[in-house]
Coordinates of C-alpha atoms in Angstrom, one line a residue:
M1146 CA 4.8 115.1 -11.9
L1147 CA 1.9 116.6 -9.8
A1148 CA 1.1 119.1 -12.7
A1149 CA 0.7 115.9 -15.1
F1150 CA -1.6 114.1 -12.8
R1151 CA -3.5 117.4 -12.2
A1152 CA -4.3 117.7 -15.8
L1153 CA -6.1 114.4 -15.8
S1154 CA -8.8 115.3 -13.6
A1155 CA -8.9 119.3 -13.7
P1156 CA -11.8 121.1 -14.8
Q1157 CA -9.9 122.8 -17.6
R1158 CA -10.1 120.0 -20.2
S1159 CA -8.2 118.9 -23.5
A1160 CA -8.8 116.3 -25.8
R1161 CA -5.4 114.8 -24.7
A1162 CA -6.3 114.9 -20.9
D1163 CA -9.7 113.2 -21.8
R1164 CA -8.0 110.5 -23.8
H1165 CA -5.4 109.7 -21.0
L1166 CA -7.9 109.6 -18.1
A1167 CA -10.2 107.5 -20.3
Y1168 CA -7.2 105.1 -21.0
C1169 CA -6.6 104.8 -17.2
L1170 CA -10.3 104.5 -16.3
T1171 CA -11.0 101.9 -18.8
F1172 CA -8.3 99.8 -17.6
A1173 CA -9.6 100.2 -14.1
A1174 CA -13.2 99.2 -15.2
G1175 CA -12.0 96.0 -16.8
A1176 CA -10.1 95.0 -13.8
A1177 CA -12.9 95.8 -11.5
N1178 CA -15.4 94.0 -13.7
A1179 CA -13.2 90.9 -13.9
G1180 CA -12.6 91.3 -10.1
G1181 CA -16.4 91.4 -9.5
F1182 CA -16.9 88.3 -11.4
M1183 CA -14.3 86.4 -9.6
A1184 CA -15.9 87.6 -6.3
V1185 CA -19.7 87.2 -7.0
G1186 CA -20.0 85.6 -10.4
Q1187 CA -21.6 88.4 -12.2
Y1188 CA -20.3 91.2 -14.5
T1189 CA -21.5 94.4 -13.2
S1190 CA -20.3 96.9 -16.0
H1191 CA -23.0 96.5 -18.6
M1192 CA -26.8 97.1 -18.0
S1193 CA -28.1 95.7 -21.2
G1194 CA -27.3 92.2 -20.0
I1195 CA -28.7 92.8 -16.5
V1196 CA -32.0 94.1 -17.9
S1197 CA -32.3 91.5 -20.4
A1198 CA -31.7 88.8 -17.6
M1199 CA -34.4 90.5 -15.6
A1200 CA -36.8 90.1 -18.4
D1201 CA -35.8 86.4 -18.7
H1202 CA -36.3 86.0 -14.9
L1203 CA -39.7 87.7 -15.0
T1204 CA -41.0 85.4 -17.7
L1205 CA -39.7 82.5 -15.6
G1206 CA -41.5 83.7 -12.6
Q1207 CA -38.2 83.9 -10.7
A1208 CA -39.3 87.1 -8.6
A1209 CA -36.1 87.0 -6.3
L1210 CA -33.7 87.2 -9.4
V1211 CA -35.8 90.0 -10.9
G1212 CA -35.4 91.8 -7.6
A1213 CA -31.6 91.3 -7.6
G1214 CA -31.3 92.5 -11.2
L1215 CA -33.3 95.5 -10.3
S1216 CA -31.2 96.3 -7.4
A1217 CA -28.2 96.3 -9.6
F1218 CA -29.9 98.4 -12.1
I1219 CA -30.9 101.0 -9.4
A1220 CA -27.3 101.1 -7.9
F1221 CA -25.7 101.7 -11.4
V1222 CA -28.3 104.5 -12.1
A1223 CA -27.5 106.0 -8.5
G1224 CA -23.7 105.9 -9.1
A1225 CA -24.3 107.9 -12.2
A1226 CA -26.6 110.3 -10.5
T1227 CA -24.2 110.7 -7.6
S1228 CA -21.4 111.6 -10.2
A1229 CA -23.6 114.4 -11.6
I1230 CA -24.5 115.7 -8.1
L1231 CA -21.0 115.8 -7.0
V1232 CA -19.6 117.5 -10.4
N1233 CA -22.3 120.2 -10.3
W1234 CA -21.9 120.9 -6.6
A1235 CA -18.1 121.5 -7.1
R1236 CA -18.7 123.3 -10.2
R1237 CA -20.9 125.7 -8.6
R1238 CA -18.4 126.4 -6.0
A1239 CA -15.5 127.0 -8.5
L1240 CA -13.6 124.1 -7.0
A1241 CA -10.8 122.5 -9.0
S1242 CA -11.9 118.9 -7.8
E1243 CA -15.3 119.0 -9.7
Y1244 CA -14.1 115.9 -11.5
A1245 CA -11.7 114.6 -8.9
L1246 CA -14.5 114.3 -6.2
P1247 CA -16.4 111.5 -8.0
L1248 CA -12.9 109.7 -8.8
M1249 CA -12.0 110.0 -5.0
L1250 CA -15.2 108.5 -4.0
E1251 CA -14.8 105.7 -6.6
A1252 CA -11.3 104.9 -5.0
A1253 CA -12.8 104.9 -1.6
L1254 CA -15.5 102.4 -2.5
L1255 CA -12.9 100.2 -4.4
A1256 CA -11.0 99.9 -1.1
L1257 CA -14.3 99.1 0.6
F1258 CA -14.8 96.3 -2.0
A1259 CA -11.1 95.0 -1.0
L1260 CA -12.1 95.4 2.8
V1261 CA -15.4 93.6 2.7
G1262 CA -14.5 90.9 0.0
P1263 CA -12.6 88.4 2.3
R1264 CA -15.9 88.2 4.4
L1265 CA -18.0 87.1 1.2
Q1266 CA -17.7 83.5 2.0
T1267 CA -18.8 83.8 5.5
Y1268 CA -21.6 86.2 5.1
A1269 CA -22.6 85.4 1.5
W1270 CA -26.3 85.8 2.1
A1271 CA -25.9 89.4 2.9
L1272 CA -22.7 90.6 1.5
A1273 CA -22.9 89.2 -2.2
P1274 CA -26.0 91.1 -3.1
A1275 CA -24.6 94.2 -1.5
T1276 CA -21.1 93.6 -3.4
V1277 CA -23.0 93.4 -6.8
M1278 CA -24.8 96.8 -6.0
L1279 CA -21.5 98.3 -4.7
L1280 CA -19.6 97.3 -8.0
C1281 CA -22.6 98.5 -10.2
F1282 CA -22.5 101.8 -8.3
I1283 CA -18.9 102.2 -8.9
M1284 CA -19.5 101.4 -12.6
G1285 CA -22.2 104.0 -12.9
L1286 CA -20.2 106.6 -11.0
Q1287 CA -17.1 106.2 -13.3
N1288 CA -19.0 106.0 -16.7
A1289 CA -20.9 109.0 -15.8
I1290 CA -17.7 110.9 -14.8
I1291 CA -15.9 110.4 -18.2
T1292 CA -19.2 110.8 -20.0
K1293 CA -19.8 114.3 -18.5
L1294 CA -16.1 115.5 -18.8
S1295 CA -15.8 114.6 -22.4
Q1296 CA -19.3 115.8 -23.3
A1297 CA -20.5 112.2 -24.0
R1298 CA -17.7 111.5 -26.7
I1299 CA -16.0 108.8 -24.5
R1300 CA -17.4 105.8 -22.4
T1301 CA -15.0 103.5 -20.1
T1302 CA -17.5 100.7 -19.1
H1303 CA -19.8 100.6 -22.0
I1304 CA -17.9 98.4 -24.5
T1305 CA -20.7 97.7 -26.7
G1306 CA -21.0 101.3 -27.7
L1307 CA -17.1 101.3 -28.2
V1308 CA -17.3 98.3 -30.7
T1309 CA -20.4 99.7 -32.3
D1310 CA -18.4 103.0 -33.1
M1311 CA -15.3 101.3 -34.0
G1312 CA -17.4 99.1 -36.6
I1313 CA -18.9 102.3 -38.0
E1314 CA -15.3 103.9 -38.4
I1315 CA -14.2 100.5 -39.9
G1316 CA -17.2 100.6 -42.5
K1317 CA -16.2 104.3 -43.3
A1318 CA -12.6 103.2 -43.9
L1319 CA -13.6 100.3 -46.2
Y1320 CA -16.2 102.5 -48.4
W1321 CA -15.1 103.0 -51.8
N1322 CA -15.4 106.5 -53.2
A1323 CA -16.0 106.6 -56.9
P1324 CA -13.6 108.8 -58.4
S1325 CA -16.2 110.1 -60.7
S1326 CA -18.5 110.9 -57.9
T1327 CA -19.5 114.6 -57.2
L1328 CA -20.5 113.8 -53.7
P1329 CA -18.1 114.6 -50.7
P1330 CA -16.0 111.4 -49.9
V1331 CA -16.8 109.1 -47.1
K1332 CA -14.0 109.1 -44.7
A1333 CA -13.1 107.4 -41.5
D1334 CA -12.1 109.4 -38.3
R1335 CA -8.9 107.5 -38.0
D1336 CA -7.9 109.4 -34.7
K1337 CA -11.3 108.1 -33.2
L1338 CA -10.8 104.7 -34.6
G1339 CA -7.4 104.3 -32.8
L1340 CA -9.0 105.8 -29.7
L1341 CA -11.8 103.3 -29.8
A1342 CA -9.4 100.4 -30.5
S1343 CA -7.0 101.5 -27.5
L1344 CA -10.0 101.6 -25.1
I1345 CA -11.3 98.2 -26.1
G1346 CA -7.9 96.8 -25.8
L1347 CA -7.1 98.4 -22.4
F1348 CA -10.7 97.3 -21.1
F1349 CA -9.5 93.6 -22.1
A1350 CA -6.0 94.1 -20.7
G1351 CA -7.5 95.4 -17.5
G1352 CA -9.7 92.2 -17.3
A1353 CA -7.1 89.9 -17.9
L1354 CA -4.7 91.3 -15.4
G1355 CA -7.6 91.9 -13.0
A1356 CA -8.6 88.4 -12.9
K1357 CA -5.1 87.3 -12.7
A1358 CA -4.4 89.6 -9.7
F1359 CA -7.7 88.3 -8.0
M1360 CA -6.6 84.8 -8.5
T1361 CA -3.2 85.3 -6.9
T1362 CA -3.5 88.1 -4.4
G1363 CA -7.5 88.0 -3.6
F1364 CA -9.4 91.0 -2.7
A1365 CA -6.3 92.9 -2.0
A1366 CA -5.8 93.5 -5.7
A1367 CA -8.7 96.1 -5.4
Y1368 CA -6.6 98.3 -3.3
A1369 CA -4.2 98.7 -6.1
L1370 CA -7.1 99.7 -8.2
A1371 CA -8.3 102.2 -5.6
A1372 CA -4.6 103.6 -5.4
L1373 CA -4.8 104.0 -9.2
V1374 CA -8.0 106.0 -9.3
A1375 CA -6.9 108.0 -6.2
A1376 CA -3.8 109.1 -8.1
L1377 CA -5.8 110.4 -10.9
A1378 CA -8.0 112.5 -8.7
I1379 CA -5.4 113.6 -5.8
A1380 CA -3.7 116.9 -7.2
P1381 CA -7.1 118.9 -7.6
V1382 CA -8.2 117.7 -4.4
I1383 CA -4.9 119.0 -2.8
E1384 CA -5.2 122.3 -4.5
D1385 CA -8.7 122.9 -3.1
L1386 CA -7.6 121.8 0.4
R1387 CA -4.7 124.3 0.2
R1388 CA -7.1 127.1 -1.0
L1389 CA -9.6 126.3 2.0
L1390 CA -6.7 126.3 4.4
S1391 CA -5.3 129.5 3.1
A1392 CA -8.9 131.2 3.4
G1393 CA -9.2 129.9 6.9
R1394 CA -6.1 131.5 8.0
R1395 CA -6.9 134.8 6.3
L1396 CA -10.3 134.8 8.4
N1397 CA -8.5 134.0 11.5

């Protein structure tokens, strides 16, 4: 069991491991996005909507809302940047947890979201903007992880891109290749189409179940998400800790 979990976030990648990690993270992203909406009334996974809203608010002279959108945008970028820093830091030290470290940070931040959430109503003036930034940071962090380890083949929070790619593959599948044509036939990548459809479905399922969980259990639902993400990352972290402890004993 530990070996199976280790493969999900290990530095040695395979297409199978990338897919399975993407499935888990896409589900978690959908749930966190829905939970964020239940908490603060705003989706935090897609920057296109936030940037568009910033432009609208700027036109309407709503400076405070422009600032709120800008802070969310900066938080998303900071999350992606943090992911890149952690991955490269671990890679230069030949750690097994180069992809697991950002995931463990994500798990910790999801637990923080669950912890501060119940206080949102009391301290909404301060915690609501901070919660939006926290969730945007988590989304940027996660999207950068899967983007980096899959060489930008897979996204987990950017559903617009997934839907676009699915439409392209459907168009290829529907294209009629003339039998007499001497040109190479247009062919759809059916494996890619299946992956894209699965990711979109998992994001939707995560959103539906996440919204239901937040309605019934409140912010405690985020602890379950934190546990899921931590489970994906724990094996390489344990491996590195054992290696560090072993090296420490030899030095003593």
